[in-house]
């Protein structure tokens, strides 16, 4: 069974009112699913969004280099003053990206995504 990334993104957007963005980027840095929650002011746009995706992919690549010692990366969370960025590797090509308001229960979001992806295997 294959996961519909657009549907999963919508479910994540609906999971918590503090979720601002949920989507999937491929290894080329292109958004292939998901998007911003409606009626939410964008914090990043244009080139800054591309740069953010690039950094998330770069971080995943760095953690992949340590996988032989630490195990496979499960998620990465970066808390900024005005937003929390979460990335979850889906496979070797795709990365699930989420941004939330600060102090959101991001473990609930991460657990939901992991359970959904596991149930689709």
mmCIF file of C-alpha atoms in Angstrom:
data_model
loop_
_atom_site.group_PDB
_atom_site.id
_atom_site.type_symbol
_atom_site.label_atom_id
_atom_site.label_comp_id
_atom_site.label_asym_id
_atom_site.label_seq_id
_atom_site.Cartn_x
_atom_site.Cartn_y
_atom_site.Cartn_z
ATOM 1 C CA UNK A 1 0.000 0.000 0.000
ATOM 2 C CA UNK A 2 1.381 3.406 -0.978
ATOM 3 C CA UNK A 3 0.973 6.552 1.099
ATOM 4 C CA UNK A 4 -0.797 9.469 -0.536
ATOM 5 C CA UNK A 5 1.530 12.281 0.562
ATOM 6 C CA UNK A 6 -1.045 14.996 -0.127
ATOM 7 C CA UNK A 7 -3.583 13.219 2.071
ATOM 8 C CA UNK A 8 -1.013 12.620 4.825
ATOM 9 C CA UNK A 9 -0.021 16.307 4.670
ATOM 10 C CA UNK A 10 -3.668 17.335 5.046
ATOM 11 C CA UNK A 11 -4.093 14.984 8.013
ATOM 12 C CA UNK A 12 -1.043 16.528 9.696
ATOM 13 C CA UNK A 13 -2.340 20.061 9.043
ATOM 14 C CA UNK A 14 -5.621 19.026 10.698
ATOM 15 C CA UNK A 15 -3.920 17.172 13.577
ATOM 16 C CA UNK A 16 -2.993 20.274 15.557
ATOM 17 C CA UNK A 17 -4.043 23.914 15.142
ATOM 18 C CA UNK A 18 -0.418 24.974 15.677
ATOM 19 C CA UNK A 19 0.804 23.162 12.539
ATOM 20 C CA UNK A 20 1.606 25.797 9.903
ATOM 21 C CA UNK A 21 2.981 23.682 7.044
ATOM 22 C CA UNK A 22 3.162 19.990 6.156
ATOM 23 C CA UNK A 23 4.590 18.586 2.953
ATOM 24 C CA UNK A 24 7.031 16.274 1.243
ATOM 25 C CA UNK A 25 10.212 17.295 -0.574
ATOM 26 C CA UNK A 26 12.141 15.012 -2.902
ATOM 27 C CA UNK A 27 15.924 14.680 -3.029
ATOM 28 C CA UNK A 28 16.083 17.465 -5.635
ATOM 29 C CA UNK A 29 14.555 19.897 -3.141
ATOM 30 C CA UNK A 30 11.211 20.050 -4.959
ATOM 31 C CA UNK A 31 7.966 20.041 -2.986
ATOM 32 C CA UNK A 32 5.971 17.093 -4.319
ATOM 33 C CA UNK A 33 3.032 17.245 -1.889
ATOM 34 C CA UNK A 34 1.387 19.277 0.812
ATOM 35 C CA UNK A 35 1.542 22.931 1.594
ATOM 36 C CA UNK A 36 0.779 25.778 3.951
ATOM 37 C CA UNK A 37 -2.294 25.892 6.170
ATOM 38 C CA UNK A 38 -4.833 28.393 4.866
ATOM 39 C CA UNK A 39 -5.084 31.830 6.480
ATOM 40 C CA UNK A 40 -1.602 31.587 8.008
ATOM 41 C CA UNK A 41 0.940 34.310 7.310
ATOM 42 C CA UNK A 42 4.036 32.898 5.607
ATOM 43 C CA UNK A 43 7.292 33.282 7.476
ATOM 44 C CA UNK A 44 9.473 32.185 4.534
ATOM 45 C CA UNK A 45 8.821 32.597 0.831
ATOM 46 C CA UNK A 46 10.564 32.162 -2.511
ATOM 47 C CA UNK A 47 14.282 31.546 -2.230
ATOM 48 C CA UNK A 48 14.116 31.281 1.558
ATOM 49 C CA UNK A 49 11.785 28.272 1.260
ATOM 50 C CA UNK A 50 14.199 26.631 -1.177
ATOM 51 C CA UNK A 51 17.079 27.340 1.198
ATOM 52 C CA UNK A 52 15.162 25.830 4.135
ATOM 53 C CA UNK A 53 14.451 22.655 2.125
ATOM 54 C CA UNK A 54 18.093 22.500 1.053
ATOM 55 C CA UNK A 55 19.255 22.720 4.686
ATOM 56 C CA UNK A 56 16.800 20.002 5.770
ATOM 57 C CA UNK A 57 18.064 17.680 3.028
ATOM 58 C CA UNK A 58 21.663 18.518 3.892
ATOM 59 C CA UNK A 59 21.017 17.731 7.560
ATOM 60 C CA UNK A 60 19.486 14.376 6.581
ATOM 61 C CA UNK A 61 22.561 13.554 4.516
ATOM 62 C CA UNK A 62 24.839 14.363 7.457
ATOM 63 C CA UNK A 63 22.868 12.138 9.821
ATOM 64 C CA UNK A 64 22.850 9.353 7.236
ATOM 65 C CA UNK A 65 26.645 9.332 7.489
ATOM 66 C CA UNK A 66 26.334 8.461 11.202
ATOM 67 C CA UNK A 67 23.649 5.804 10.756
ATOM 68 C CA UNK A 68 26.146 2.953 10.986
ATOM 69 C CA UNK A 69 26.804 3.996 14.609
ATOM 70 C CA UNK A 70 23.545 5.640 15.705
ATOM 71 C CA UNK A 71 20.921 3.833 13.666
ATOM 72 C CA UNK A 72 18.588 5.274 11.074
ATOM 73 C CA UNK A 73 17.482 8.877 11.666
ATOM 74 C CA UNK A 74 13.881 9.011 12.878
ATOM 75 C CA UNK A 75 13.329 12.785 12.908
ATOM 76 C CA UNK A 76 15.034 16.111 13.336
ATOM 77 C CA UNK A 77 13.606 19.054 15.256
ATOM 78 C CA UNK A 78 14.920 22.615 15.163
ATOM 79 C CA UNK A 79 13.273 25.147 17.426
ATOM 80 C CA UNK A 80 13.571 28.786 16.435
ATOM 81 C CA UNK A 81 12.123 31.780 18.301
ATOM 82 C CA UNK A 82 9.012 31.950 16.095
ATOM 83 C CA UNK A 83 8.705 28.512 14.492
ATOM 84 C CA UNK A 84 9.670 24.866 15.007
ATOM 85 C CA UNK A 85 10.872 22.928 11.970
ATOM 86 C CA UNK A 86 10.525 19.131 11.898
ATOM 87 C CA UNK A 87 11.860 16.762 9.255
ATOM 88 C CA UNK A 88 11.144 13.055 9.000
ATOM 89 C CA UNK A 89 12.914 10.864 6.433
ATOM 90 C CA UNK A 90 10.389 8.785 4.511
ATOM 91 C CA UNK A 91 12.848 6.896 2.336
ATOM 92 C CA UNK A 92 16.205 7.605 0.683
ATOM 93 C CA UNK A 93 14.599 10.210 -1.600
ATOM 94 C CA UNK A 94 11.693 11.859 0.221
ATOM 95 C CA UNK A 95 11.593 13.970 3.368
ATOM 96 C CA UNK A 96 8.441 14.952 5.251
ATOM 97 C CA UNK A 97 8.683 18.576 6.409
ATOM 98 C CA UNK A 98 6.513 20.215 9.036
ATOM 99 C CA UNK A 99 6.582 23.662 10.593
ATOM 100 C CA UNK A 100 4.652 24.537 13.727
ATOM 101 C CA UNK A 101 4.157 27.350 16.167
ATOM 102 C CA UNK A 102 6.651 27.238 19.056
ATOM 103 C CA UNK A 103 5.998 24.856 21.946
ATOM 104 C CA UNK A 104 3.752 22.537 19.924
ATOM 105 C CA UNK A 105 3.547 18.891 21.010
ATOM 106 C CA UNK A 106 5.716 17.791 18.103
ATOM 107 C CA UNK A 107 6.161 14.246 19.406
ATOM 108 C CA UNK A 108 2.434 13.666 18.808
ATOM 109 C CA UNK A 109 2.938 14.790 15.194
ATOM 110 C CA UNK A 110 6.049 12.680 14.699
ATOM 111 C CA UNK A 111 4.390 9.585 16.207
ATOM 112 C CA UNK A 112 1.349 10.069 13.950
ATOM 113 C CA UNK A 113 3.504 10.274 10.803
ATOM 114 C CA UNK A 114 5.627 7.262 11.792
ATOM 115 C CA UNK A 115 2.502 5.181 12.532
ATOM 116 C CA UNK A 116 0.901 6.166 9.226
ATOM 117 C CA UNK A 117 4.036 5.374 7.226
ATOM 118 C CA UNK A 118 4.519 2.051 9.062
ATOM 119 C CA UNK A 119 0.897 1.013 8.420
ATOM 120 C CA UNK A 120 1.386 1.658 4.700
ATOM 121 C CA UNK A 121 4.317 -0.768 4.356
#
